[in-house]
CSV table of C-alpha atoms and ligand atoms in Angstrom, one decimal:
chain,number,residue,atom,x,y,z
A,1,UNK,CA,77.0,117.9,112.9
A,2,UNK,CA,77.2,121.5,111.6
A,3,UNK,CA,78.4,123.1,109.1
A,4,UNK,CA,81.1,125.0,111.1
A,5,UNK,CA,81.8,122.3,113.4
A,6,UNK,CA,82.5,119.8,110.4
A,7,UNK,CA,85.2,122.4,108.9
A,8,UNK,CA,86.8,123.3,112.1
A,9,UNK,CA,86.8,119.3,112.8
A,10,UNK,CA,88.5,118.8,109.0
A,11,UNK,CA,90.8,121.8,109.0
A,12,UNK,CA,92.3,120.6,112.2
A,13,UNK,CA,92.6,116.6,111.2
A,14,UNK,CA,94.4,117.6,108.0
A,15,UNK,CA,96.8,120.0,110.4
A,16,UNK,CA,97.7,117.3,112.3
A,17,UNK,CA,98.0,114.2,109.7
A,18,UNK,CA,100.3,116.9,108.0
A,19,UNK,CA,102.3,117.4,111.0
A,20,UNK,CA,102.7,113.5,111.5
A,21,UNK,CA,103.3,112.8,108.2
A,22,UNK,CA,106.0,115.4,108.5
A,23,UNK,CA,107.2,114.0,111.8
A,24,UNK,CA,107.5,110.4,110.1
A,25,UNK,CA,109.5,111.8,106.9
A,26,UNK,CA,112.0,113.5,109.5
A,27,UNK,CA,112.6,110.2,111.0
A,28,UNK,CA,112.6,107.5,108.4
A,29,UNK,CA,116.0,106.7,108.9
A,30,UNK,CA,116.0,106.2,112.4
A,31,UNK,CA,116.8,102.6,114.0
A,32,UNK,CA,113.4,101.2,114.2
A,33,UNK,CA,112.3,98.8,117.7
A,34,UNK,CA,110.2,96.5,116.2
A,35,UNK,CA,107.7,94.5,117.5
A,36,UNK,CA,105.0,91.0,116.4
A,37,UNK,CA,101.8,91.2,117.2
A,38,UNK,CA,99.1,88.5,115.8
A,39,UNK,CA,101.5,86.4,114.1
A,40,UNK,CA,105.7,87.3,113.4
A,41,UNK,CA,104.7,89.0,109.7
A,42,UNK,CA,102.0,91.1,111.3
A,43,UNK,CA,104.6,94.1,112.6
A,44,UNK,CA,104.2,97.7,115.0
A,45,UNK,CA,106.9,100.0,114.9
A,46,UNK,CA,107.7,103.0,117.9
A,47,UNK,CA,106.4,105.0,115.2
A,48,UNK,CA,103.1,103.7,114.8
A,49,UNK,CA,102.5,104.2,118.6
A,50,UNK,CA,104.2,107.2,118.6
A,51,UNK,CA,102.1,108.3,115.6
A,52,UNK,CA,98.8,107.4,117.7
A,53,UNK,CA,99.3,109.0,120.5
A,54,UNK,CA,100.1,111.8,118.6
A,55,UNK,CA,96.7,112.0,117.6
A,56,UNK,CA,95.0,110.9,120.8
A,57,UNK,CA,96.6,113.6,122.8
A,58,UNK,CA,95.4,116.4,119.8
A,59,UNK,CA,92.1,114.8,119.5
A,60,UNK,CA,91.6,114.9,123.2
A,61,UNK,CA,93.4,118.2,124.0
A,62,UNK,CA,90.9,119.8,121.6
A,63,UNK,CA,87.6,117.7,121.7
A,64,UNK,CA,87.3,115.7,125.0
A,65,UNK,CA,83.9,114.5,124.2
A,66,UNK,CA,85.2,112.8,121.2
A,67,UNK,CA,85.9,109.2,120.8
A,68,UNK,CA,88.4,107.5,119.2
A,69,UNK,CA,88.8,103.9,117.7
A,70,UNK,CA,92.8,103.3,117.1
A,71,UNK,CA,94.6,100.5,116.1
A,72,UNK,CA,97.4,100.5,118.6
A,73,UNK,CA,95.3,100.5,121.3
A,74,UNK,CA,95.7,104.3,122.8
A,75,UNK,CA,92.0,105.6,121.5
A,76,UNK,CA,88.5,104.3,123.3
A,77,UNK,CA,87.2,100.5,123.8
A,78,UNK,CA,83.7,101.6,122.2
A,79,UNK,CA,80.7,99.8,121.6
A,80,UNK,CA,78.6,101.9,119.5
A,81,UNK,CA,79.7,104.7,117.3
A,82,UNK,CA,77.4,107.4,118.7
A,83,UNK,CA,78.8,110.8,119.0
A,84,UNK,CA,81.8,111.7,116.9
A,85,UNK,CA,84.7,109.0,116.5
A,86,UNK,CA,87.4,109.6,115.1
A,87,UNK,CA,89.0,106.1,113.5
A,88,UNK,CA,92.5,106.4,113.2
A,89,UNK,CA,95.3,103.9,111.4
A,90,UNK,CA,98.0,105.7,112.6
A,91,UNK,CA,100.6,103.8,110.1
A,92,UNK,CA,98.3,101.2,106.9
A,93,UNK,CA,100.7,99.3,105.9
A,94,UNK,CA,103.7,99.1,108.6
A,95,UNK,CA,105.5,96.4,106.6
A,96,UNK,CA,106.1,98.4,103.7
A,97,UNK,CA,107.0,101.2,106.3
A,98,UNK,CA,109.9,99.1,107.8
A,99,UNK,CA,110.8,96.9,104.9
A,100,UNK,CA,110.3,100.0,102.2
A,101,UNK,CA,110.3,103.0,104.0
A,102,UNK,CA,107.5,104.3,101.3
A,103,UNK,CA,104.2,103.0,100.2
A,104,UNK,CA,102.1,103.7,103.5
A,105,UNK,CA,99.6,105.6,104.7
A,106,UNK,CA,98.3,107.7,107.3
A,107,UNK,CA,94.5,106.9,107.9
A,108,UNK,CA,91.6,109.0,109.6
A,109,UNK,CA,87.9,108.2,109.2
A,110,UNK,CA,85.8,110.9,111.1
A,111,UNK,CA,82.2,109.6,112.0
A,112,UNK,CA,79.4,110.9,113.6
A,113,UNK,CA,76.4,108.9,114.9
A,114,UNK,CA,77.7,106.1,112.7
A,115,UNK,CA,77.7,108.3,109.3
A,116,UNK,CA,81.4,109.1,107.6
A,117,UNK,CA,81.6,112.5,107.7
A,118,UNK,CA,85.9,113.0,106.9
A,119,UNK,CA,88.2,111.0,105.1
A,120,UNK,CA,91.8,111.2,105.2
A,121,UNK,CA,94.4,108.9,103.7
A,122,UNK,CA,98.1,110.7,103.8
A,123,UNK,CA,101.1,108.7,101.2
A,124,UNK,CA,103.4,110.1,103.7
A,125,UNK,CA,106.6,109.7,101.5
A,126,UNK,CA,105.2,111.0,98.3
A,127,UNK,CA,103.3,113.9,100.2
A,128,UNK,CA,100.4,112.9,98.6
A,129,UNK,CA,96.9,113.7,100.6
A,130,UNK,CA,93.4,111.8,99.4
A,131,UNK,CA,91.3,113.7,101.2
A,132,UNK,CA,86.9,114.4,101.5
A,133,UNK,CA,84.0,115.4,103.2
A,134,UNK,CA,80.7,113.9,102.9
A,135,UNK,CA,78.6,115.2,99.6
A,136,UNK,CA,81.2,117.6,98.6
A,137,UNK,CA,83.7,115.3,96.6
A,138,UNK,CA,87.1,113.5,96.9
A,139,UNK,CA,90.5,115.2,96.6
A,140,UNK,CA,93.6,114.0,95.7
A,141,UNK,CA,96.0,116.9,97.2
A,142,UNK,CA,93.8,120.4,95.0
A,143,UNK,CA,92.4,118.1,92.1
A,144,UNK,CA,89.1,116.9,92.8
A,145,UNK,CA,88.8,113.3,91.8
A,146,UNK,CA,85.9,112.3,88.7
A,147,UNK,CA,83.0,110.3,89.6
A,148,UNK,CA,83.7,106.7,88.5
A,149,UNK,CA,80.7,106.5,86.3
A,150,UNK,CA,82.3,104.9,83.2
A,151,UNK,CA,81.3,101.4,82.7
A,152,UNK,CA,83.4,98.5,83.9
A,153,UNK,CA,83.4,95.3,82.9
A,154,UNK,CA,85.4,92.3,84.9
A,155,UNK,CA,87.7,91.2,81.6
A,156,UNK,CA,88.8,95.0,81.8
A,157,UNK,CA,89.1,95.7,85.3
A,158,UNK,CA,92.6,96.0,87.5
A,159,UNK,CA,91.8,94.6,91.3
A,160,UNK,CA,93.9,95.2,94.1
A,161,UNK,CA,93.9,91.9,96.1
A,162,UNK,CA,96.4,89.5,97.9
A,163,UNK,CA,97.3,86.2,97.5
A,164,UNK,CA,95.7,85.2,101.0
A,165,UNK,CA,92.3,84.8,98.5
A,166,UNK,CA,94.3,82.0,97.1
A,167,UNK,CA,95.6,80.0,100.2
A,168,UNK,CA,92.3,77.7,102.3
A,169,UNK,CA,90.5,80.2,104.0
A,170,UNK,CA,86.6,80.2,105.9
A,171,UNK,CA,85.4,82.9,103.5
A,172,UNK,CA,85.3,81.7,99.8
A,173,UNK,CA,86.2,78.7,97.7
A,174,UNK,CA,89.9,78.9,96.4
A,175,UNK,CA,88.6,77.3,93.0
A,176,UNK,CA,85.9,80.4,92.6
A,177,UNK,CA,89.1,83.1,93.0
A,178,UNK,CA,91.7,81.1,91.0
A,179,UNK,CA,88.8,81.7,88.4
A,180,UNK,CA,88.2,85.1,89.5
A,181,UNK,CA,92.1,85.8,89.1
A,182,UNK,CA,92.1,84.7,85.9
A,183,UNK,CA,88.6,86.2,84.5
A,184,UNK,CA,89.7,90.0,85.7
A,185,UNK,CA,92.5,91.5,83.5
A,186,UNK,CA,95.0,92.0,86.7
A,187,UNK,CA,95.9,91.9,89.9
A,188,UNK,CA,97.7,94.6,92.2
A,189,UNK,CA,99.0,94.0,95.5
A,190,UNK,CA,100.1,97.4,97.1
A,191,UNK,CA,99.9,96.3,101.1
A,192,UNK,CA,98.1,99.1,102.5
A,193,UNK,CA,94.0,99.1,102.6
A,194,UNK,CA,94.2,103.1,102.8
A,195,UNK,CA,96.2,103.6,99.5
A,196,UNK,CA,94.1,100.7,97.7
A,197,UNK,CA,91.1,102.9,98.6
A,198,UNK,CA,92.7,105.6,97.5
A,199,UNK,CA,93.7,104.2,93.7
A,200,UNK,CA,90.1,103.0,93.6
A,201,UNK,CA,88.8,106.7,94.4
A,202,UNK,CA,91.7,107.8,91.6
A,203,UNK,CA,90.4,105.5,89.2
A,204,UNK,CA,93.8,103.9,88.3
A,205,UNK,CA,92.7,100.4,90.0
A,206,UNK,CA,88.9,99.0,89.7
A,207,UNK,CA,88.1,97.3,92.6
A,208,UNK,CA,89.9,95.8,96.1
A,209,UNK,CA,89.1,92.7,97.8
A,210,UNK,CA,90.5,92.3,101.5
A,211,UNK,CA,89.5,89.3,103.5
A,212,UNK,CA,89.6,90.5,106.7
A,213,UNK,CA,90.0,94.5,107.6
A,214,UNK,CA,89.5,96.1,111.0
A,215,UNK,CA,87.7,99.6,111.2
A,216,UNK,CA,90.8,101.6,110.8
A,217,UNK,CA,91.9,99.8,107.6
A,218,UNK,CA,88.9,101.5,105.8
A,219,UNK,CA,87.2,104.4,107.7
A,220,UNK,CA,89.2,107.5,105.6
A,221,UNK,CA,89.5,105.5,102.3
A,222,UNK,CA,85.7,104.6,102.1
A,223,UNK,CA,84.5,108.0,103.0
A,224,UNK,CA,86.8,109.4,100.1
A,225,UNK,CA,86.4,106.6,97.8
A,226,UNK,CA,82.2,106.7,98.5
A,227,UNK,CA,82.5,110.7,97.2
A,228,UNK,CA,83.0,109.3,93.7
A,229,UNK,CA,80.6,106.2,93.8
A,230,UNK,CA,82.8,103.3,95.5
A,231,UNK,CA,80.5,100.9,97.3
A,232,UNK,CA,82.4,99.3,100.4
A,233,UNK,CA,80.3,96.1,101.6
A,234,UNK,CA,81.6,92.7,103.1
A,235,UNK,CA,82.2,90.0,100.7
A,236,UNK,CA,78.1,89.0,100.6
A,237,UNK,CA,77.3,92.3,100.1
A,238,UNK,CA,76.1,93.4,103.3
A,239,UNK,CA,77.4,96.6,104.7
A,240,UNK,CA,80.4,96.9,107.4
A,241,UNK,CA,80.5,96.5,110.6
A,242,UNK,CA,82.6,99.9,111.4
A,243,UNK,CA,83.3,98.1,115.2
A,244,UNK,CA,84.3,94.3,113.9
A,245,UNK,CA,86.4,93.0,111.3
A,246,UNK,CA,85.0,92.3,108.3
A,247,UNK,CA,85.5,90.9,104.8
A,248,UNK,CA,85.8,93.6,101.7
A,249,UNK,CA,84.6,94.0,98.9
A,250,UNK,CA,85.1,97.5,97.2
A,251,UNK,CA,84.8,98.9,93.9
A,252,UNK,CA,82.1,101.2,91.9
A,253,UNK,CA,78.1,100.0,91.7
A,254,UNK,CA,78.2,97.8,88.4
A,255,UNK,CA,81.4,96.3,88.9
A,256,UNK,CA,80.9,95.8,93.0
A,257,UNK,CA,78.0,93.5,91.8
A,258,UNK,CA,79.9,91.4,89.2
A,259,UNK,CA,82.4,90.5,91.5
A,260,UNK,CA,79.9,89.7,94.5
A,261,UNK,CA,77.8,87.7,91.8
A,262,UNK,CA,80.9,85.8,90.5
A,263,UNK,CA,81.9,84.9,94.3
A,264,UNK,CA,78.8,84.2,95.4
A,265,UNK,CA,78.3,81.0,92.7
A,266,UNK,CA,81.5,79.2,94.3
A,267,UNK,CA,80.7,80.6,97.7
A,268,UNK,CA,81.1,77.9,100.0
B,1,LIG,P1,98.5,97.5,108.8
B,1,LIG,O1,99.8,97.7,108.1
B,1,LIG,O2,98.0,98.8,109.5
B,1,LIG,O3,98.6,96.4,109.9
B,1,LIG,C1,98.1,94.7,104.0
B,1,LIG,O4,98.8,93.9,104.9
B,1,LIG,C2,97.0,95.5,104.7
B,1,LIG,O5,96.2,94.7,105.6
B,1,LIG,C3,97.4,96.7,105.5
B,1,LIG,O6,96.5,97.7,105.3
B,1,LIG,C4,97.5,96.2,106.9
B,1,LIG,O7,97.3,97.2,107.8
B,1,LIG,C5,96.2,95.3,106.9
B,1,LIG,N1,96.2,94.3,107.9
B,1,LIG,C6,95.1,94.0,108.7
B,1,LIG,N2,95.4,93.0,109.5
B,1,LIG,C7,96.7,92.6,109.3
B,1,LIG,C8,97.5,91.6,109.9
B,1,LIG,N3,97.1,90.8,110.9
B,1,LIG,N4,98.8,91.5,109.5
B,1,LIG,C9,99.2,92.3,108.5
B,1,LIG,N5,98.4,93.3,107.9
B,1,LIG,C10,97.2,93.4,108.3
B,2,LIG,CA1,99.0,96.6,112.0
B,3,LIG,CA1,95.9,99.0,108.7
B,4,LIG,CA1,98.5,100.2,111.1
């Protein structure tokens, strides 16, 4: 993609993630039609749809031959990512949205032929936009974000996680994690994927372990969080599958390999 293109394409995502974050804040107090999806804890709101297809009908209105992956359903059924798709969480953690009314996020991964180009991740309530382009550094509203070079070591590191690592699950021995939970120094459960990208790209957490995330969960926070040297991979290290759900394993190079090593031994 060129230069030009790529800063039209970003000057116009952050327009409209600031107009829906603005059109969310208006309406927080609003009654709220709730609905279950998956399971009766996994929620959607009007507003997440509404959210969506505020976005699909932009994204459309402006670049037709653009795709778009969204997790309500309004965006493309793709099975490649050539082209430029635009991965969209319209609201990352709708739970905290409806039970907390803060601590969510906006979400907008921009690819092209498969490569993140744009990262958005909007904290809607405190106005707070993580934002990057590819190769030119992550933001956190004007203040660019420092490279996450300073050594990490397990004992010292803060990793966002939930307590799902802990119940029976396909993916990992509960044994190896009780162990893990006790080796790292804490634990942080904050209930959106975008904003646990974003505090990794901040620096104030250390890594983030998800067991199963879709696309949309990660597309803006791993482009900005990959500006200042997060590696996102699934749980044995391999690299995502941007169409498929995967396991996550997120956190800067030295670190990202301590914690695949240490789950890898009890790995069942
Ligand atoms: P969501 O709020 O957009 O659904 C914590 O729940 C994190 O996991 C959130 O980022 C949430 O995104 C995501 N998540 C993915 N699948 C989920 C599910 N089935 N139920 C609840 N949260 C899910
Ligand atoms: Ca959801
Ligand atoms: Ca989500
Ligand atoms: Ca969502």
């Amino acid at each position: 993609m060129n230069h030009e293109m790529l800063e039209e394409i970003y000057t116009n995502a952050k327009k409209w993630v600031e107009e829906a974050g603005e059109n969310i804040r208006s309406k927080i107090n609003n009654p709220l039609t709730i609905d279950t999806k998956s399971n009766p804890n996994d929620l959607v709101t009007t507003m997440d749809k509404e959210t969506e297809l505020f976005f699909v009908s932009k994204i459309k209105g402006t670049y037709p031959n653009h795709s778009i992956i969204g997790e309500e359903g309004y965006g493309d059924e793709l099975t490649n990512l050539d082209g430029t798709v635009w991965i969209i969480d319209p609201i990352d953690g709708t739970m905290n949205f409806v039970h907390q009314k803060r601590n969510f996020a906006i979400s907008i991964g921009i690819f092209h032929d498969g490569v993140g180009e744009i990262g958005f991740v909007y904290d809607v309530m405190n106005d707070v936009l993580y934002h990057a382009k590819r190769n030119q550094g992550a933001y956190k509203n004007d203040t660019k974000l420092e490279p996450l070079n300073k050594e990490v070591v397990l004992e010292k590191a803060i990793v966002g996680m939930n307590h799902f690592w802990l119940c029976n699950n396909l993916t990992v021995e509960v044994g190896t994690m009780q162990k893990f939970v006790k080796h790292v120094r804490g634990t942080r459960t904050y209930g959106s994927a975008a904003l646990d990208f974003a505090y990794l790209a901040e620096g104030i957490t250390n890594g983030y372990l998800s067991l199963g995330l879709a696309p949309w969960d990660v597309a803006g926070g791993m482009v900005i969080a990959g500006e200042v040297g997060v590696v996102t991979t699934n749980v044995d290290g391999t690299p995502l599958d941007m169409l498929n759900k995967s396991t996550v394993v997120a956190s800067n190079q030295a670190l990202h390999y301590q914690i695949i090593q240490f789950i890898k031994e009890g790995r069942k």
